[in-house]
Amino acid sequence: MSSAAAESGLLFGTALCISDLLSQPRTRAILRDCSIVTPEYELKWDAVYRNPGCPDYSAADDLASFASNNNLAIHGHTLWWHEAVPPALPTSPENQFQEAALNHLRETVTRYSGQLHSWDVVNEPLESADGRADGLRETCFLAAFGPDYIEIAFRQASLLDPGAVLVLNEMGLEYDSPAAERKRRQMLALLEREKTKGTPIACLGIQSHLTALEQPRRHPEFRAFLREVRALGLSVMITEMDVSDHLCPRNRSMRDTIVADTYRAYLDLVLEEAKVLAVSTWGLSDDRTWLNSFRPRSDGARQRSLLLDRAIRKKPAWHAVRGALLNKDKQEPGPGKAPQ
Ligand code: 9MR
């Protein structure tokens, strides 16, 4: 898989946890398929500060050593995310939270400076249901720093690790709904605002948690969005791709076909329109998906949402993703496609 990606000038990878490396078949699959890995949990603020006042980077360090010993790039996930704030941390007074958030960012970026391919500097900044005109999610970062918090985080990260690709990562940009279209417009407005201020955002992370039978094959609004992102001079990373099969029939081979087809159609579209640096799935094998708890199937069957099955065997989805990666530069340019 990673060689197929490399042929098209991309990295391919997965999210992983330190415990994945206890399984030899899983480790072998990671080494066979990946050129980039994303710590699923170990770098998050609450993971590092499980014991208040006493940061513990040992699990993240172990993953970083595994990656560097095996020549894998690392995507750092994630510096400022409202869901990863240590629970014991007081979010007020604001200046105390500011200091803690900046300390965490500086300490983490400095520790791994020069070692990472990229950083999700800010994760999931938009939530239109929060009702702000700019679409920003009401988080403790927004409360403490105001709407400039994104600029502050990116400037700090850029100063401390100038070689890393700095990514603004978001969920739900790829969905097909009026709310998703609103989010795409708000994201473009945000990126334009930050560009005007000179905020060093290099790349948009599109999480890509897809749902089979819901994700459209043709998706003109999303296609147009990707073109606008490209026109702003930004690259794209597909950061957390998986396909929930909770709407699919139970029959395994039918499910596998529909899931594979969902991956293929989605990747064909994104690879055609965006300047994609890397494609990562959120786990590699079906025993490691978060979707069994987040989107359980009503018939009780386990999700088959990733590229390998529970026995770490390749599924049609694996071949579909590989096909899309290999096909990248063989596609007909879409109408109005931005020049390479
Ligand atoms: O898969 C991750 C799970 O193991 C963690 O408990 C959870 C909270 O830290 O985060 C999950 O990953 C999320 C990612 O960090 C951001 N996008 C949504 C992912 C799935 O919830």
mmCIF file of C-alpha atoms and ligand atoms in Angstrom:
data_model
loop_
_atom_site.group_PDB
_atom_site.id
_atom_site.type_symbol
_atom_site.label_atom_id
_atom_site.label_comp_id
_atom_site.label_asym_id
_atom_site.label_seq_id
_atom_site.Cartn_x
_atom_site.Cartn_y
_atom_site.Cartn_z
ATOM 1 C CA MET A 1 0.000 0.000 0.000
ATOM 2 C CA SER A 2 2.711 2.492 0.956
ATOM 3 C CA SER A 3 4.513 1.807 -2.337
ATOM 4 C CA ALA A 4 1.293 2.454 -4.271
ATOM 5 C CA ALA A 5 0.970 5.734 -2.401
ATOM 6 C CA ALA A 6 4.636 6.565 -3.009
ATOM 7 C CA GLU A 7 4.187 6.043 -6.752
ATOM 8 C CA SER A 8 1.678 8.878 -6.605
ATOM 9 C CA GLY A 9 3.880 10.991 -4.343
ATOM 10 C CA LEU A 10 1.790 10.399 -1.213
ATOM 11 C CA LEU A 11 2.199 8.893 2.204
ATOM 12 C CA PHE A 12 -0.212 6.216 3.370
ATOM 13 C CA GLY A 13 -0.767 5.355 6.997
ATOM 14 C CA THR A 14 -2.921 4.591 9.965
ATOM 15 C CA ALA A 15 -3.646 5.722 13.481
ATOM 16 C CA LEU A 16 -2.153 3.350 16.008
ATOM 17 C CA CYS A 17 -1.834 2.889 19.764
ATOM 18 C CA ILE A 18 1.165 1.659 21.629
ATOM 19 C CA SER A 19 -0.797 -1.529 22.456
ATOM 20 C CA ASP A 20 -1.078 -2.357 18.735
ATOM 21 C CA LEU A 21 2.617 -3.099 18.770
ATOM 22 C CA LEU A 22 2.062 -5.993 21.177
ATOM 23 C CA SER A 23 0.497 -7.915 18.290
ATOM 24 C CA GLN A 24 2.988 -9.216 15.750
ATOM 25 C CA PRO A 25 0.489 -9.666 12.895
ATOM 26 C CA ARG A 26 -0.754 -6.099 13.411
ATOM 27 C CA THR A 27 2.774 -4.713 13.587
ATOM 28 C CA ARG A 28 3.719 -6.605 10.418
ATOM 29 C CA ALA A 29 0.674 -5.176 8.633
ATOM 30 C CA ILE A 30 1.560 -1.648 9.772
ATOM 31 C CA LEU A 31 5.104 -2.081 8.491
ATOM 32 C CA ARG A 32 3.898 -3.558 5.203
ATOM 33 C CA ASP A 33 1.229 -0.962 4.498
ATOM 34 C CA CYS A 34 2.300 2.318 6.066
ATOM 35 C CA SER A 35 4.751 5.114 5.499
ATOM 36 C CA ILE A 36 3.173 7.416 8.129
ATOM 37 C CA VAL A 37 1.573 6.714 11.511
ATOM 38 C CA THR A 38 -0.624 8.814 13.790
ATOM 39 C CA PRO A 39 -0.644 8.221 17.550
ATOM 40 C CA GLU A 40 -4.360 7.749 18.209
ATOM 41 C CA TYR A 41 -4.206 8.835 21.824
ATOM 42 C CA GLU A 42 -0.681 9.029 23.235
ATOM 43 C CA LEU A 43 0.104 12.633 22.245
ATOM 44 C CA LYS A 44 -3.161 14.145 23.394
ATOM 45 C CA TRP A 45 -2.970 16.657 26.211
ATOM 46 C CA ASP A 46 -5.123 14.567 28.587
ATOM 47 C CA ALA A 47 -3.082 11.452 27.805
ATOM 48 C CA VAL A 48 0.208 13.153 28.613
ATOM 49 C CA TYR A 49 -1.235 14.792 31.756
ATOM 50 C CA ARG A 50 -3.109 11.783 33.122
ATOM 51 C CA ASN A 51 -1.425 12.633 36.429
ATOM 52 C CA PRO A 52 -1.984 16.358 37.009
ATOM 53 C CA GLY A 53 1.215 18.379 37.080
ATOM 54 C CA CYS A 54 3.284 15.391 36.033
ATOM 55 C CA PRO A 55 3.574 15.031 32.247
ATOM 56 C CA ASP A 56 4.311 11.534 30.983
ATOM 57 C CA TYR A 57 5.477 11.282 27.382
ATOM 58 C CA SER A 58 6.746 7.710 27.670
ATOM 59 C CA ALA A 59 4.046 6.104 25.476
ATOM 60 C CA ALA A 60 4.408 8.829 22.842
ATOM 61 C CA ASP A 61 8.202 8.477 22.990
ATOM 62 C CA ASP A 62 7.902 4.717 22.462
ATOM 63 C CA LEU A 63 5.726 5.266 19.395
ATOM 64 C CA ALA A 64 8.166 7.856 18.083
ATOM 65 C CA SER A 65 11.057 5.380 18.496
ATOM 66 C CA PHE A 66 9.061 2.649 16.743
ATOM 67 C CA ALA A 67 8.398 5.037 13.863
ATOM 68 C CA SER A 68 11.957 6.262 13.592
ATOM 69 C CA ASN A 69 13.434 2.735 13.845
ATOM 70 C CA ASN A 70 11.197 1.675 10.986
ATOM 71 C CA ASN A 71 11.527 4.744 8.842
ATOM 72 C CA LEU A 72 7.902 5.793 9.269
ATOM 73 C CA ALA A 73 6.845 9.423 9.264
ATOM 74 C CA ILE A 74 4.720 10.601 12.205
ATOM 75 C CA HIS A 75 1.626 12.759 12.102
ATOM 76 C CA GLY A 76 1.260 14.466 15.492
ATOM 77 C CA HIS A 77 -2.306 14.327 16.780
ATOM 78 C CA THR A 78 -3.255 16.752 18.327
ATOM 79 C CA LEU A 79 -2.145 19.905 20.166
ATOM 80 C CA TRP A 80 -5.291 21.917 20.932
ATOM 81 C CA TRP A 81 -8.507 19.903 20.977
ATOM 82 C CA HIS A 82 -11.388 20.728 23.311
ATOM 83 C CA GLU A 83 -12.034 17.020 23.945
ATOM 84 C CA ALA A 84 -8.484 16.367 25.116
ATOM 85 C CA VAL A 85 -8.183 18.975 27.838
ATOM 86 C CA PRO A 86 -7.086 17.301 31.102
ATOM 87 C CA PRO A 87 -10.237 17.010 33.251
ATOM 88 C CA ALA A 88 -8.522 18.239 36.398
ATOM 89 C CA LEU A 89 -7.421 21.456 34.710
ATOM 90 C CA PRO A 90 -9.360 24.565 35.745
ATOM 91 C CA THR A 91 -10.624 26.299 32.614
ATOM 92 C CA SER A 92 -10.905 29.560 34.527
ATOM 93 C CA PRO A 93 -9.595 32.039 35.363
ATOM 94 C CA GLU A 94 -8.804 32.431 31.680
ATOM 95 C CA ASN A 95 -5.204 33.499 32.165
ATOM 96 C CA GLN A 96 -4.434 30.294 34.066
ATOM 97 C CA PHE A 97 -5.914 28.211 31.273
ATOM 98 C CA GLN A 98 -4.004 30.259 28.688
ATOM 99 C CA GLU A 99 -0.756 29.604 30.463
ATOM 100 C CA ALA A 100 -1.425 25.867 30.783
ATOM 101 C CA ALA A 101 -2.480 25.535 27.126
ATOM 102 C CA LEU A 102 0.570 27.433 25.870
ATOM 103 C CA ASN A 103 2.894 25.453 28.141
ATOM 104 C CA HIS A 104 1.511 22.186 26.859
ATOM 105 C CA LEU A 105 1.857 23.266 23.225
ATOM 106 C CA ARG A 106 5.395 24.582 23.681
ATOM 107 C CA GLU A 107 6.577 21.598 25.708
ATOM 108 C CA THR A 108 5.152 19.046 23.260
ATOM 109 C CA VAL A 109 6.244 20.711 20.035
ATOM 110 C CA THR A 110 9.733 21.377 21.405
ATOM 111 C CA ARG A 111 10.121 17.777 22.566
ATOM 112 C CA TYR A 112 9.491 16.362 19.087
ATOM 113 C CA SER A 113 10.740 19.278 17.002
ATOM 114 C CA GLY A 114 12.373 18.111 13.785
ATOM 115 C CA GLN A 115 11.043 14.561 14.200
ATOM 116 C CA LEU A 116 7.475 14.842 12.951
ATOM 117 C CA HIS A 117 6.121 15.104 9.438
ATOM 118 C CA SER A 118 3.140 17.160 10.555
ATOM 119 C CA TRP A 119 0.986 18.351 13.441
ATOM 120 C CA ASP A 120 -2.755 18.671 13.883
ATOM 121 C CA VAL A 121 -2.284 21.998 15.626
ATOM 122 C CA VAL A 122 -5.974 22.685 16.200
ATOM 123 C CA ASN A 123 -8.601 19.977 15.961
ATOM 124 C CA GLU A 124 -12.314 20.457 15.191
ATOM 125 C CA PRO A 125 -12.579 24.240 15.571
ATOM 126 C CA LEU A 126 -16.040 24.573 13.965
ATOM 127 C CA GLU A 127 -19.520 23.873 15.319
ATOM 128 C CA SER A 128 -22.266 25.821 13.618
ATOM 129 C CA ALA A 129 -24.822 24.622 16.209
ATOM 130 C CA ASP A 130 -23.012 26.859 18.720
ATOM 131 C CA GLY A 131 -24.574 29.758 16.851
ATOM 132 C CA ARG A 132 -21.622 32.086 16.262
ATOM 133 C CA ALA A 133 -21.531 33.954 12.955
ATOM 134 C CA ASP A 134 -17.958 32.757 12.330
ATOM 135 C CA GLY A 135 -18.947 29.147 13.052
ATOM 136 C CA LEU A 136 -16.268 28.738 15.728
ATOM 137 C CA ARG A 137 -16.985 26.099 18.328
ATOM 138 C CA GLU A 138 -17.443 27.416 21.864
ATOM 139 C CA THR A 139 -14.430 25.835 23.562
ATOM 140 C CA CYS A 140 -12.171 26.684 26.467
ATOM 141 C CA PHE A 141 -9.555 27.803 23.914
ATOM 142 C CA LEU A 142 -11.986 30.284 22.385
ATOM 143 C CA ALA A 143 -13.087 31.461 25.837
ATOM 144 C CA ALA A 144 -9.510 31.978 27.028
ATOM 145 C CA PHE A 145 -7.838 33.506 23.955
ATOM 146 C CA GLY A 146 -10.741 34.780 21.856
ATOM 147 C CA PRO A 147 -11.085 34.017 18.134
ATOM 148 C CA ASP A 148 -7.347 34.563 17.579
ATOM 149 C CA TYR A 149 -6.578 31.297 19.357
ATOM 150 C CA ILE A 150 -6.012 29.485 16.059
ATOM 151 C CA GLU A 151 -3.474 32.080 14.926
ATOM 152 C CA ILE A 152 -1.720 31.933 18.320
ATOM 153 C CA ALA A 153 -1.423 28.133 18.228
ATOM 154 C CA PHE A 154 -0.115 27.994 14.660
ATOM 155 C CA ARG A 155 2.411 30.799 15.195
ATOM 156 C CA GLN A 156 3.792 29.085 18.296
ATOM 157 C CA ALA A 157 4.010 25.697 16.563
ATOM 158 C CA SER A 158 5.667 27.199 13.505
ATOM 159 C CA LEU A 159 8.254 28.964 15.614
ATOM 160 C CA LEU A 160 9.165 25.805 17.517
ATOM 161 C CA ASP A 161 9.020 23.288 14.647
ATOM 162 C CA PRO A 162 9.423 25.201 11.395
ATOM 163 C CA GLY A 163 9.889 22.025 9.329
ATOM 164 C CA ALA A 164 6.600 20.343 10.250
ATOM 165 C CA VAL A 165 3.505 20.629 8.070
ATOM 166 C CA LEU A 166 0.984 22.477 10.223
ATOM 167 C CA VAL A 167 -2.535 21.163 9.830
ATOM 168 C CA LEU A 168 -5.965 22.448 10.811
ATOM 169 C CA ASN A 169 -7.984 19.260 11.246
ATOM 170 C CA GLU A 170 -11.773 19.096 10.993
ATOM 171 C CA MET A 171 -14.574 16.540 10.953
ATOM 172 C CA GLY A 172 -17.722 16.452 8.866
ATOM 173 C CA LEU A 173 -16.469 18.572 5.959
ATOM 174 C CA GLU A 174 -17.120 15.677 3.604
ATOM 175 C CA TYR A 175 -20.725 14.924 4.606
ATOM 176 C CA ASP A 176 -23.688 15.531 2.335
ATOM 177 C CA SER A 177 -26.122 17.742 4.232
ATOM 178 C CA PRO A 178 -27.058 21.410 4.551
ATOM 179 C CA ALA A 179 -25.158 21.497 7.867
ATOM 180 C CA ALA A 180 -22.022 20.134 6.193
ATOM 181 C CA GLU A 181 -22.307 22.660 3.383
ATOM 182 C CA ARG A 182 -22.581 25.408 6.017
ATOM 183 C CA LYS A 183 -19.488 24.026 7.697
ATOM 184 C CA ARG A 184 -17.570 23.987 4.400
ATOM 185 C CA ARG A 185 -18.455 27.654 3.830
ATOM 186 C CA GLN A 186 -17.428 28.517 7.394
ATOM 187 C CA MET A 187 -14.159 26.631 6.961
ATOM 188 C CA LEU A 188 -13.351 28.505 3.757
ATOM 189 C CA ALA A 189 -14.109 31.810 5.468
ATOM 190 C CA LEU A 190 -11.890 30.809 8.394
ATOM 191 C CA LEU A 191 -9.024 29.793 6.095
ATOM 192 C CA GLU A 192 -9.326 33.055 4.170
ATOM 193 C CA ARG A 193 -9.316 35.097 7.390
ATOM 194 C CA GLU A 194 -6.264 33.274 8.683
ATOM 195 C CA LYS A 195 -4.487 33.602 5.353
ATOM 196 C CA THR A 196 -5.027 37.357 5.443
ATOM 197 C CA LYS A 197 -3.470 37.474 8.915
ATOM 198 C CA GLY A 198 -0.509 35.363 7.781
ATOM 199 C CA THR A 199 -1.308 32.446 10.096
ATOM 200 C CA PRO A 200 1.037 29.623 9.039
ATOM 201 C CA ILE A 201 -1.622 26.992 8.245
ATOM 202 C CA ALA A 202 -0.182 24.848 5.458
ATOM 203 C CA CYS A 203 -2.694 22.084 5.203
ATOM 204 C CA LEU A 204 -6.333 21.217 5.852
ATOM 205 C CA GLY A 205 -6.907 17.895 7.592
ATOM 206 C CA ILE A 206 -10.133 16.275 6.440
ATOM 207 C CA GLN A 207 -10.955 13.541 8.918
ATOM 208 C CA SER A 208 -13.159 11.532 6.525
ATOM 209 C CA HIS A 209 -15.215 9.355 8.858
ATOM 210 C CA LEU A 210 -17.507 8.175 6.072
ATOM 211 C CA THR A 211 -20.780 6.274 6.177
ATOM 212 C CA ALA A 212 -21.475 3.687 3.479
ATOM 213 C CA LEU A 213 -24.765 4.275 1.618
ATOM 214 C CA GLU A 214 -24.793 7.853 2.872
ATOM 215 C CA GLN A 215 -21.616 9.265 1.303
ATOM 216 C CA PRO A 216 -22.523 10.350 -2.239
ATOM 217 C CA ARG A 217 -20.496 9.044 -5.193
ATOM 218 C CA ARG A 218 -20.780 12.391 -6.872
ATOM 219 C CA HIS A 219 -20.531 15.253 -4.478
ATOM 220 C CA PRO A 220 -20.368 18.538 -6.421
ATOM 221 C CA GLU A 221 -20.425 20.779 -3.330
ATOM 222 C CA PHE A 222 -17.526 18.934 -1.721
ATOM 223 C CA ARG A 223 -15.647 18.911 -5.025
ATOM 224 C CA ALA A 224 -16.077 22.680 -5.303
ATOM 225 C CA PHE A 225 -14.894 23.063 -1.709
ATOM 226 C CA LEU A 226 -11.698 21.095 -2.416
ATOM 227 C CA ARG A 227 -10.986 23.313 -5.405
ATOM 228 C CA GLU A 228 -11.387 26.408 -3.254
ATOM 229 C CA VAL A 229 -9.058 24.983 -0.617
ATOM 230 C CA ARG A 230 -6.505 24.341 -3.329
ATOM 231 C CA ALA A 231 -6.953 27.828 -4.742
ATOM 232 C CA LEU A 232 -6.053 29.175 -1.285
ATOM 233 C CA GLY A 233 -2.699 27.429 -1.668
ATOM 234 C CA LEU A 234 -3.389 24.757 0.935
ATOM 235 C CA SER A 235 -2.599 21.072 0.738
ATOM 236 C CA VAL A 236 -4.858 18.410 2.228
ATOM 237 C CA MET A 237 -4.307 15.414 4.463
ATOM 238 C CA ILE A 238 -6.972 12.739 4.787
ATOM 239 C CA THR A 239 -6.373 12.161 8.455
ATOM 240 C CA GLU A 240 -8.856 9.670 9.939
ATOM 241 C CA MET A 241 -10.568 7.805 7.120
ATOM 242 C CA ASP A 242 -12.898 4.902 7.832
ATOM 243 C CA VAL A 243 -16.297 3.749 6.564
ATOM 244 C CA SER A 244 -19.116 2.930 8.948
ATOM 245 C CA ASP A 245 -21.218 0.053 7.587
ATOM 246 C CA HIS A 246 -24.099 0.491 10.053
ATOM 247 C CA LEU A 247 -26.602 1.181 7.240
ATOM 248 C CA CYS A 248 -25.480 -1.793 5.117
ATOM 249 C CA PRO A 249 -27.106 -5.227 4.942
ATOM 250 C CA ARG A 250 -25.655 -7.884 7.224
ATOM 251 C CA ASN A 251 -24.356 -10.127 4.415
ATOM 252 C CA ARG A 252 -20.593 -9.882 4.675
ATOM 253 C CA SER A 253 -19.599 -9.924 1.073
ATOM 254 C CA MET A 254 -22.265 -7.353 0.197
ATOM 255 C CA ARG A 255 -21.079 -5.153 3.046
ATOM 256 C CA ASP A 256 -17.449 -5.516 2.044
ATOM 257 C CA THR A 257 -18.274 -4.562 -1.517
ATOM 258 C CA ILE A 258 -20.253 -1.483 -0.491
ATOM 259 C CA VAL A 259 -17.564 -0.352 1.959
ATOM 260 C CA ALA A 260 -14.822 -0.849 -0.644
ATOM 261 C CA ASP A 261 -16.819 1.091 -3.176
ATOM 262 C CA THR A 262 -17.313 3.940 -0.704
ATOM 263 C CA TYR A 263 -13.556 4.210 -0.125
ATOM 264 C CA ARG A 264 -12.812 4.114 -3.830
ATOM 265 C CA ALA A 265 -15.341 6.739 -4.909
ATOM 266 C CA TYR A 266 -14.326 9.068 -2.077
ATOM 267 C CA LEU A 267 -10.598 8.796 -2.715
ATOM 268 C CA ASP A 268 -10.991 9.156 -6.464
ATOM 269 C CA LEU A 269 -12.799 12.436 -5.888
ATOM 270 C CA VAL A 270 -10.409 13.874 -3.299
ATOM 271 C CA LEU A 271 -7.248 12.783 -5.117
ATOM 272 C CA GLU A 272 -8.552 14.376 -8.286
ATOM 273 C CA GLU A 273 -9.275 17.758 -6.741
ATOM 274 C CA ALA A 274 -6.908 18.312 -3.825
ATOM 275 C CA LYS A 275 -3.165 18.475 -3.384
ATOM 276 C CA VAL A 276 -3.089 15.491 -1.030
ATOM 277 C CA LEU A 277 0.023 14.868 1.061
ATOM 278 C CA ALA A 278 -1.088 11.782 2.943
ATOM 279 C CA VAL A 279 -3.999 9.397 3.343
ATOM 280 C CA SER A 280 -4.465 7.803 6.763
ATOM 281 C CA THR A 281 -7.128 5.465 8.074
ATOM 282 C CA TRP A 282 -8.308 5.460 11.710
ATOM 283 C CA GLY A 283 -6.973 1.978 12.449
ATOM 284 C CA LEU A 284 -5.973 -0.688 9.966
ATOM 285 C CA SER A 285 -7.952 -3.784 10.952
ATOM 286 C CA ASP A 286 -11.592 -4.300 11.964
ATOM 287 C CA ASP A 287 -10.710 -5.354 15.500
ATOM 288 C CA ARG A 288 -9.441 -1.817 16.062
ATOM 289 C CA THR A 289 -12.288 0.400 14.974
ATOM 290 C CA TRP A 290 -13.960 2.882 17.314
ATOM 291 C CA LEU A 291 -17.151 2.521 15.274
ATOM 292 C CA ASN A 292 -18.526 -0.493 17.177
ATOM 293 C CA SER A 293 -19.195 1.830 20.090
ATOM 294 C CA PHE A 294 -19.859 5.048 18.163
ATOM 295 C CA ARG A 295 -22.069 3.554 15.421
ATOM 296 C CA PRO A 296 -23.093 0.070 16.559
ATOM 297 C CA ARG A 297 -25.056 -1.956 14.010
ATOM 298 C CA SER A 298 -28.662 -2.577 14.975
ATOM 299 C CA ASP A 299 -28.280 -6.309 14.139
ATOM 300 C CA GLY A 300 -25.415 -6.698 16.606
ATOM 301 C CA ALA A 301 -22.868 -7.665 13.920
ATOM 302 C CA ARG A 302 -19.425 -6.114 14.273
ATOM 303 C CA GLN A 303 -18.435 -3.291 11.955
ATOM 304 C CA ARG A 304 -16.266 -4.188 8.937
ATOM 305 C CA SER A 305 -15.133 -0.648 8.326
ATOM 306 C CA LEU A 306 -11.381 -0.833 7.798
ATOM 307 C CA LEU A 307 -9.028 -2.290 5.196
ATOM 308 C CA LEU A 308 -8.095 -5.532 6.947
ATOM 309 C CA ASP A 309 -10.391 -7.964 8.746
ATOM 310 C CA ARG A 310 -10.082 -9.098 12.359
ATOM 311 C CA ALA A 311 -7.601 -11.774 11.282
ATOM 312 C CA ILE A 312 -5.525 -9.029 9.589
ATOM 313 C CA ARG A 313 -6.397 -10.292 6.109
ATOM 314 C CA LYS A 314 -6.852 -7.906 3.215
ATOM 315 C CA LYS A 315 -10.468 -7.082 2.370
ATOM 316 C CA PRO A 316 -11.911 -5.575 -0.818
ATOM 317 C CA ALA A 317 -11.484 -2.188 0.882
ATOM 318 C CA TRP A 318 -7.700 -2.670 0.933
ATOM 319 C CA HIS A 319 -7.652 -3.305 -2.810
ATOM 320 C CA ALA A 320 -10.025 -0.396 -3.428
ATOM 321 C CA VAL A 321 -7.795 2.066 -1.586
ATOM 322 C CA ARG A 322 -4.704 0.756 -3.331
ATOM 323 C CA GLY A 323 -6.468 1.074 -6.675
ATOM 324 C CA ALA A 324 -7.391 4.669 -5.958
ATOM 325 C CA LEU A 325 -3.834 5.539 -4.912
ATOM 326 C CA LEU A 326 -2.398 3.950 -8.050
ATOM 327 C CA ASN A 327 -4.988 5.653 -10.207
ATOM 328 C CA LYS A 328 -4.287 9.124 -8.871
ATOM 329 C CA ASP A 329 -2.485 10.612 -11.818
ATOM 330 C CA LYS A 330 -4.326 8.614 -14.433
ATOM 331 C CA GLN A 331 -7.631 10.364 -13.893
ATOM 332 C CA GLU A 332 -9.046 12.749 -16.401
ATOM 333 C CA PRO A 333 -8.763 16.279 -15.026
ATOM 334 C CA GLY A 334 -12.163 17.424 -13.825
ATOM 335 C CA PRO A 335 -13.688 20.544 -15.387
ATOM 336 C CA GLY A 336 -11.960 23.563 -13.949
ATOM 337 C CA LYS A 337 -9.343 21.457 -12.189
ATOM 338 C CA ALA A 338 -6.624 23.651 -10.752
ATOM 339 C CA PRO A 339 -3.218 23.214 -12.432
ATOM 340 C CA GLN A 340 -0.741 20.863 -10.711
HETATM 341 O O1 9MR B 1 -10.103 6.849 18.548
HETATM 342 C C1 9MR B 1 -9.811 7.757 19.599
HETATM 343 C C2 9MR B 1 -10.157 7.135 20.934
HETATM 344 O O2 9MR B 1 -9.324 6.025 21.187
HETATM 345 C C3 9MR B 1 -10.000 8.169 22.031
HETATM 346 O O3 9MR B 1 -10.478 7.631 23.247
HETATM 347 C C4 9MR B 1 -10.823 9.425 21.694
HETATM 348 C C5 9MR B 1 -10.663 10.510 22.751
HETATM 349 O O4 9MR B 1 -9.321 10.901 22.852
HETATM 350 O O5 9MR B 1 -10.410 9.934 20.445
HETATM 351 C C6 9MR B 1 -10.606 9.031 19.378
HETATM 352 O O6 9MR B 1 -10.141 9.622 18.187
HETATM 353 C C7 9MR B 1 -10.824 10.783 17.731
HETATM 354 C C8 9MR B 1 -9.796 11.735 17.191
HETATM 355 O O7 9MR B 1 -8.827 12.011 18.184
HETATM 356 C C9 9MR B 1 -10.438 13.018 16.680
HETATM 357 N N1 9MR B 1 -11.478 12.726 15.702
HETATM 358 C C10 9MR B 1 -12.472 11.745 16.116
HETATM 359 C C11 9MR B 1 -11.778 10.450 16.580
HETATM 360 C C12 9MR B 1 -12.794 9.377 16.955
HETATM 361 O O8 9MR B 1 -13.517 9.782 18.090
#
